[in-house]
Coordinates of C-alpha atoms and ligand atoms in Angstrom, one line a residue:
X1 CA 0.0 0.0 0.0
X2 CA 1.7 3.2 -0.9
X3 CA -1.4 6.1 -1.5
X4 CA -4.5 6.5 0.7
X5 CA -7.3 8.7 0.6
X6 CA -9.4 9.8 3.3
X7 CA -13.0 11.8 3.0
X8 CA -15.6 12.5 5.9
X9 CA -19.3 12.3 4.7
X10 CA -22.9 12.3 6.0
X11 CA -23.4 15.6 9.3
X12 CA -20.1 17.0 10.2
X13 CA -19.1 16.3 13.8
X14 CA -16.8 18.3 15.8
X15 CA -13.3 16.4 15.9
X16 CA -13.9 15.1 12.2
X17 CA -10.3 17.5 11.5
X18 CA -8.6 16.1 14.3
X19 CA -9.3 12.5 12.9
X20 CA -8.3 13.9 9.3
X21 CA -5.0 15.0 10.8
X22 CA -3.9 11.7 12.7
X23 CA -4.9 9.8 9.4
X24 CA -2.3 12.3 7.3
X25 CA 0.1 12.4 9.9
X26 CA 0.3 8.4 10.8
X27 CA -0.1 7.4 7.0
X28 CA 2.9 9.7 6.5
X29 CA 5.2 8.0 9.6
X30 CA 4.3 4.9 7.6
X31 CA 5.5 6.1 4.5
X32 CA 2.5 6.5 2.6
X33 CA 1.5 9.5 0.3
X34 CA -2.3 11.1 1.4
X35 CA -5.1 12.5 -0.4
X36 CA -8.0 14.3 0.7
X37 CA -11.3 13.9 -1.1
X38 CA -13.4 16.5 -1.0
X39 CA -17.2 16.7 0.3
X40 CA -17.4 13.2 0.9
X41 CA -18.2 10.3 -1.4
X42 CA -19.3 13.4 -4.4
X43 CA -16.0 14.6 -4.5
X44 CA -15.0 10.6 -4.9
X45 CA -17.7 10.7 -8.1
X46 CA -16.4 13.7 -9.1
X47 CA -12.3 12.7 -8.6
X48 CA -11.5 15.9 -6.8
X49 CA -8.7 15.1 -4.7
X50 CA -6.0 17.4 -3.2
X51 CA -2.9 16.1 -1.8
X52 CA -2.3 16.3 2.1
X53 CA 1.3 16.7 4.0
X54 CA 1.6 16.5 7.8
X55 CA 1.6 20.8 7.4
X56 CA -1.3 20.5 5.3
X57 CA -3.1 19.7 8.5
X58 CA -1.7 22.1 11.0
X59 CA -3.9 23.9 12.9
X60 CA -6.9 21.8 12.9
X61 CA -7.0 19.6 15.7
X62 CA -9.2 22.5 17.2
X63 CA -11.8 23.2 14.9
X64 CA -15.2 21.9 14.4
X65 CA -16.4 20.9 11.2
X66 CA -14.3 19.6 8.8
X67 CA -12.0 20.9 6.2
X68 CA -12.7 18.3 3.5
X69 CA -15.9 19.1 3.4
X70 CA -19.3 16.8 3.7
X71 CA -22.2 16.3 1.4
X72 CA -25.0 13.5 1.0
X73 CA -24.5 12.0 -3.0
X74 CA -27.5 10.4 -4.4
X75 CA -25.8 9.0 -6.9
X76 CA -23.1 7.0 -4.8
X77 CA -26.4 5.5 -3.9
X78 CA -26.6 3.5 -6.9
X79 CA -23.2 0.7 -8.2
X80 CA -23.4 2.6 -11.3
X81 CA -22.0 6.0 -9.7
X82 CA -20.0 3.9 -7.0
X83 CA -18.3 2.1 -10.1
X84 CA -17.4 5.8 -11.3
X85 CA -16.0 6.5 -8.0
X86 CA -13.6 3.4 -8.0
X87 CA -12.3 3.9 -10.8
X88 CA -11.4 7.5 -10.3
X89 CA -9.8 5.7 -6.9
X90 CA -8.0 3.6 -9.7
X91 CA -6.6 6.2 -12.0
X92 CA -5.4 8.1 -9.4
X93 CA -3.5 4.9 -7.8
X94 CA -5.3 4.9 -4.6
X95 CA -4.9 1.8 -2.3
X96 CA -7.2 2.0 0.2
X97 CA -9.4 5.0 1.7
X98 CA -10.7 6.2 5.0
X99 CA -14.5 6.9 4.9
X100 CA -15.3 9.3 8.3
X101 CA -18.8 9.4 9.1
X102 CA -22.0 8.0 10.2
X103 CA -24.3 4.3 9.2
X104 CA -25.1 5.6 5.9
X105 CA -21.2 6.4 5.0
X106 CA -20.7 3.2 6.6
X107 CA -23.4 1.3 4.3
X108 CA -21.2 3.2 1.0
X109 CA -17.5 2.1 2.4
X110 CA -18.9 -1.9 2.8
X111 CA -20.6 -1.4 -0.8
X112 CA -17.0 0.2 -2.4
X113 CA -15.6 -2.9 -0.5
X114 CA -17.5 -5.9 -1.6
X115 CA -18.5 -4.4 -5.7
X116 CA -15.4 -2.7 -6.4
X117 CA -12.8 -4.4 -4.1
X118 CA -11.6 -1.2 -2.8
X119 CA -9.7 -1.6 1.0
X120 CA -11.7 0.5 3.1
X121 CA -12.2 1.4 6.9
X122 CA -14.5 3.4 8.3
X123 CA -13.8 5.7 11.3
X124 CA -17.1 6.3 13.2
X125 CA -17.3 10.5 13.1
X126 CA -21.0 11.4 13.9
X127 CA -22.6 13.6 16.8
X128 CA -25.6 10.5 17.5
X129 CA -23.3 7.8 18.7
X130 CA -25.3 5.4 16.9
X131 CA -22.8 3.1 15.7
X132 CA -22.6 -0.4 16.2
X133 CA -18.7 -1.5 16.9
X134 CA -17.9 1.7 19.2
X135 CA -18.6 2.5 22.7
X136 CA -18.6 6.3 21.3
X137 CA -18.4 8.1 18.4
X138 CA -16.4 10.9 17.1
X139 CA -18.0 14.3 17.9
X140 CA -20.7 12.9 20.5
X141 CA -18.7 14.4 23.3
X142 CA -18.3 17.5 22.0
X143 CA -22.1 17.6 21.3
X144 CA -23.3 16.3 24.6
X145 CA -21.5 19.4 26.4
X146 CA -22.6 22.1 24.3
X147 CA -26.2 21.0 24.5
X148 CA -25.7 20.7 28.8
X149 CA -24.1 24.5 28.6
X150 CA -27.1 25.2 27.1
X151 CA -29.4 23.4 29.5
X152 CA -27.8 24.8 32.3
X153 CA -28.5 28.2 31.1
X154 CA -31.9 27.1 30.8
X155 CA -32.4 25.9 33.7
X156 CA -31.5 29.1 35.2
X157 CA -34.3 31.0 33.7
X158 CA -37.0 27.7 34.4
X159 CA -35.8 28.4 38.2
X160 CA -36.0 32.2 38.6
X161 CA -39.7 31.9 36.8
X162 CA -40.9 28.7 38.2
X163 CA -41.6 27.0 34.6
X164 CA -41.2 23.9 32.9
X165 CA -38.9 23.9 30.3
X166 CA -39.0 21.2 27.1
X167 CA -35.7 21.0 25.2
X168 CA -35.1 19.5 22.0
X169 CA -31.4 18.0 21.8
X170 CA -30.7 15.9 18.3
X171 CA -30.0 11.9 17.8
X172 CA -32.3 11.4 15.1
X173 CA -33.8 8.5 15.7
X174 CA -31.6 7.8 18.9
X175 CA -31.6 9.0 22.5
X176 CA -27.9 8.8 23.1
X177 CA -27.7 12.7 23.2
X178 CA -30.6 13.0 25.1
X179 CA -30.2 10.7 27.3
X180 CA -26.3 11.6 28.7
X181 CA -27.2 15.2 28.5
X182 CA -30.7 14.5 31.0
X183 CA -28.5 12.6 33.2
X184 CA -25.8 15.6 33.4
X185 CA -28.3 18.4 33.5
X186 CA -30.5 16.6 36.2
X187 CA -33.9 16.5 33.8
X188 CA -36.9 15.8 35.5
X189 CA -38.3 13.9 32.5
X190 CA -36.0 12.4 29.7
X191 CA -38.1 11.5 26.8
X192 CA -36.3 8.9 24.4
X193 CA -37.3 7.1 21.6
X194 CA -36.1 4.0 23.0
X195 CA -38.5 4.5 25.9
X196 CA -41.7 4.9 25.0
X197 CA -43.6 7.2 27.2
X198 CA -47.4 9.1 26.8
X199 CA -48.1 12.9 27.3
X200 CA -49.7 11.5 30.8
X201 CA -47.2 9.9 32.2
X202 CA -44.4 13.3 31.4
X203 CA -47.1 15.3 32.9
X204 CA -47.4 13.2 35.9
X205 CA -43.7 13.3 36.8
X206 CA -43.8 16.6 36.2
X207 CA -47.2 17.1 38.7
X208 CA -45.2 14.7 41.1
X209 CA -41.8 16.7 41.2
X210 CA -44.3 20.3 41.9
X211 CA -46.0 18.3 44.8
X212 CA -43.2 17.7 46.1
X213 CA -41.6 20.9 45.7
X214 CA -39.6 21.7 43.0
X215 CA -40.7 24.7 41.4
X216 CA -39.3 23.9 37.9
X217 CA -38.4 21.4 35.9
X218 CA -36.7 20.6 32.7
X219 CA -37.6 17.8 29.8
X220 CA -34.9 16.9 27.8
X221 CA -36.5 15.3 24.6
X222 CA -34.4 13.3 22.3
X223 CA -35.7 14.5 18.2
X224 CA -37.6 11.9 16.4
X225 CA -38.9 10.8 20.4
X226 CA -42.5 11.9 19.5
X227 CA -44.5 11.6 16.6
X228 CA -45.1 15.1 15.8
X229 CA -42.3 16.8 17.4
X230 CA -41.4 18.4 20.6
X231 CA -44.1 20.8 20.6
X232 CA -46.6 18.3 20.1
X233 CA -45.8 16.9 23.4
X234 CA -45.8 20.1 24.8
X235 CA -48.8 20.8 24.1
X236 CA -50.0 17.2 24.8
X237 CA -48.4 17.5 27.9
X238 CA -50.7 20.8 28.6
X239 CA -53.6 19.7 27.8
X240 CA -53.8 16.7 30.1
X241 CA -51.5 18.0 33.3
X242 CA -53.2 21.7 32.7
X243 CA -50.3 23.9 33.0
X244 CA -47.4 25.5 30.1
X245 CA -44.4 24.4 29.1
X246 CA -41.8 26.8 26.9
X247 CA -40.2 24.9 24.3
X248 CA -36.9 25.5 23.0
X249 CA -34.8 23.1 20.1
X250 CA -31.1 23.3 20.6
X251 CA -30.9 21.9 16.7
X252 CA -27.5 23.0 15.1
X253 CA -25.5 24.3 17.2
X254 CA -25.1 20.6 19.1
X255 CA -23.3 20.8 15.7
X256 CA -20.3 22.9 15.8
X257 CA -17.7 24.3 17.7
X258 CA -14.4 23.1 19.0
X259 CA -13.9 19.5 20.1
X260 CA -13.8 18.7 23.1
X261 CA -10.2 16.8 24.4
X262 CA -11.8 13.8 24.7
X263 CA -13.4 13.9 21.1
X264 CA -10.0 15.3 19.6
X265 CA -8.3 12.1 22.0
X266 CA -10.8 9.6 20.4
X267 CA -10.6 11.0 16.4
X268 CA -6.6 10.8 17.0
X269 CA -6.6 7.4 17.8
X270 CA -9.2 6.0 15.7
X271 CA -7.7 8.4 12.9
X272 CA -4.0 6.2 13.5
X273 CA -6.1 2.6 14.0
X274 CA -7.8 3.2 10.4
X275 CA -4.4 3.6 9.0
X276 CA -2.8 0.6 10.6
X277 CA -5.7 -1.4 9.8
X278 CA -5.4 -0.5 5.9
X279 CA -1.7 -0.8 6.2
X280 CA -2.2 -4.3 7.9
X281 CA -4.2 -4.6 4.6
X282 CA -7.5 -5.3 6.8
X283 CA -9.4 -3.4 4.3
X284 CA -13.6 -3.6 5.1
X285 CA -13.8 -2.7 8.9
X286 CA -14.8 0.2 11.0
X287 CA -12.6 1.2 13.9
X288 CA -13.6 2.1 17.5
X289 CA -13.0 2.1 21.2
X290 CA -14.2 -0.5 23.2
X291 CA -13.6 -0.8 26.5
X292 CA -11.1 1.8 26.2
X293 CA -8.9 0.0 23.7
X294 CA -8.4 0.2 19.7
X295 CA -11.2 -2.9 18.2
X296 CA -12.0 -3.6 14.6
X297 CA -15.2 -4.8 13.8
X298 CA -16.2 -6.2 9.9
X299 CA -18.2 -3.3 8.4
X300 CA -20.5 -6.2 7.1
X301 CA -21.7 -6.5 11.3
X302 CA -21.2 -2.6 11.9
X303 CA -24.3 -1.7 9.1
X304 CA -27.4 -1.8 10.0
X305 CA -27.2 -2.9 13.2
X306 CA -28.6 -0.9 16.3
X307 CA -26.8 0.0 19.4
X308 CA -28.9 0.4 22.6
X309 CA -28.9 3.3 25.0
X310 CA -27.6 2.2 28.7
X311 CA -30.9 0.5 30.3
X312 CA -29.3 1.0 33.7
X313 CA -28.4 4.6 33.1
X314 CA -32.4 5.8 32.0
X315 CA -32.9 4.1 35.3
X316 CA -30.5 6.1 37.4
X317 CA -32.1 8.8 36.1
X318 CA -35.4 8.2 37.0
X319 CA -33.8 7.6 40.7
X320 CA -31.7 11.1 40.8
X321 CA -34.6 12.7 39.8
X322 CA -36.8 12.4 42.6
Ligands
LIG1 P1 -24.9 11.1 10.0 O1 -25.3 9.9 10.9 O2 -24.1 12.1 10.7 O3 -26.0 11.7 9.2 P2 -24.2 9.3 7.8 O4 -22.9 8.8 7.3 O5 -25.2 8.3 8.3 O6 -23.9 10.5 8.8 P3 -25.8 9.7 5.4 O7 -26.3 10.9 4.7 O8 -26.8 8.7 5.8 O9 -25.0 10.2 6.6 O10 -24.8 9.0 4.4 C1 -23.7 9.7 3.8 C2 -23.6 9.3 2.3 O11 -23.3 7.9 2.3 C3 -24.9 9.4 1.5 O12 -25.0 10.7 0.9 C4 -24.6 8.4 0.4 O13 -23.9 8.9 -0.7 C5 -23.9 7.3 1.1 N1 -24.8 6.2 1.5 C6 -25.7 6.2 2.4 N2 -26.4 5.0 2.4 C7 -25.8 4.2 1.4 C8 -26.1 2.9 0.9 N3 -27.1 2.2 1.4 N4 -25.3 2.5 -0.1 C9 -24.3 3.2 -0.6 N5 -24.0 4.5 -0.1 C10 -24.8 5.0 0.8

């Protein structure tokens, strides 16, 4: 192996550039030359690739977003454009690339594997943490603390006017986000879509914590946790427990923003494992953490297969919130 390529695809995650930099800089201590593909797995369609030197990468570690870029291709969705893509891979004597991003970019590196025979590993760089072969995922830290600064702020204005406050953190269809940043920000209700819950049942808790004396409280609600959105169950919520709740939806900026040092740790070393895995010429796995060390896992098990919230932890929540 002797060129790589490495793109990040699907949402942008904060500590995407710090995994882009350990892949240049690691590939390079091995000896190998490095090209960045821009905006994801279009820019692979498209065969616009720019060469990358360790200085080509100073000064990102920091920085949210990514510097490659990230789009969503429709047409890497079918083995006619994916065929296109290899073969720009081909003419430009690419080995083996590093696809950073979520299921779906996971779903398009196993597809480049098995039609095209193209080594590739995926690094798991999305703020949900819904992938399968990692205890976390690249950027969910960084997330899960700006949407708790936010909360706490919150919470500081539910107090002083004695309100109920719903927020709106993202996850899609996950409650990962939600769930660590209820835990951390000491939510009275944390509504997930793992967990099913009624309008009735968040207004009783709700009810329950007034009676017995708190004067706020705060609902963190995972998106995608209610059919309708997080309004609907606010105003679900108020019609049966008789009382208003403000609303507010954290959306994009859960986004953006500087990594956090455990994010930047995590995209460092899963940025040097992809590398050693291509070099080891284990081409078609994803990287992660688990328990704390470096584990490959066959992209064919990675896609499509769901990781669970922590039972125990939506329990101790319950408990602390009393
Ligand atoms: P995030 O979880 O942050 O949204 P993601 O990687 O899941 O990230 P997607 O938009 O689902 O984001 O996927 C990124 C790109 O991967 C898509 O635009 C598409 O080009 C490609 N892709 C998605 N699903 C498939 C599939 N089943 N087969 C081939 N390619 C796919």
């Amino acid at each position: 192996m002797k060129r790589i390529a490495v793109l990040t695809s699907g949402g942008d995650a904060p500590g995407m550039n710090a995994a882009i930099r350990a892949v240049v800089r690691s590939a390079f201590a091995s000896g190998l030359e490095v090209f960045g593909v821009r905006r994801g797995y279009l820019g692979l369609l498209e065969g616009d690739f720019l060469s990358l030197g360790p200085r080509d990468v100073a000064n990102i570690l920091q920085r949210g977003g990514t510097i490659l870029l990230t789009a969503r291709s429709q047409e890497f969705l079918t083995e006619e454009g994916r065929a296109k893509a290899a073969s720009h891979l081909r003419e430009a004597r690419i080995d083996g690339l590093v696809a950073i991003g979520g299921d779906g970019t996971y779903r398009g590196a196993l597809a480049l594997v098995e039609e095209q025979g193209i080594p590739v590993v995926g690094v798991p760089g999305t703020i949900d943490n819904d992938l399968w072969g990692t205890d976390f995922t690249i950027g969910f830290d960084t997330a899960v603390n700006t949407a708790l600064g936010a909360i706490d702020r919150i919470r500081d204005t539910a107090a002083s006017h004695e309100r109920v406050f719903f927020i709106e953190v993202m996850g899609r269809q996950t409650g990962f986000i939600a769930l660590e940043v209820g835990v951390a920000g000491g939510a009275e209700v944390i509504v997930l879509p793992e967990v099913p819950t009624t309008p009735e049942a968040c207004a009783q808790v709700i009810l329950d914590s007034a009676s017995k004396g708190k004067r706020s409280s705060i609902v963190v609600v995972a998106e995608g946790a209610y059919p309708g959105g997080t309004s609907a169950l606010a105003e679900a919520v108020r019609r049966v427990g008789g009382f208003d709740g403000r609303v507010t939806v954290l959306g994009h900026i859960q986004r953006g923003g500087s990594p956090t040092a455990r994010d930047r740790v995590l995209a460092s070393r899963l940025g040097a494992g992809a590398v050693e895995a291509l070099t080891g010429g284990r081409g078609g796995v994803a990287v992660g953490v688990i328990a704390g060390e470096i584990a490959e896992v066959p992209l064919k098990e990675v896609v499509g297969r769901r990781k669970d919230i922590h039972r125990r932890l939506v329990e101790l929540a319950r408990i602390l919130s009393i």
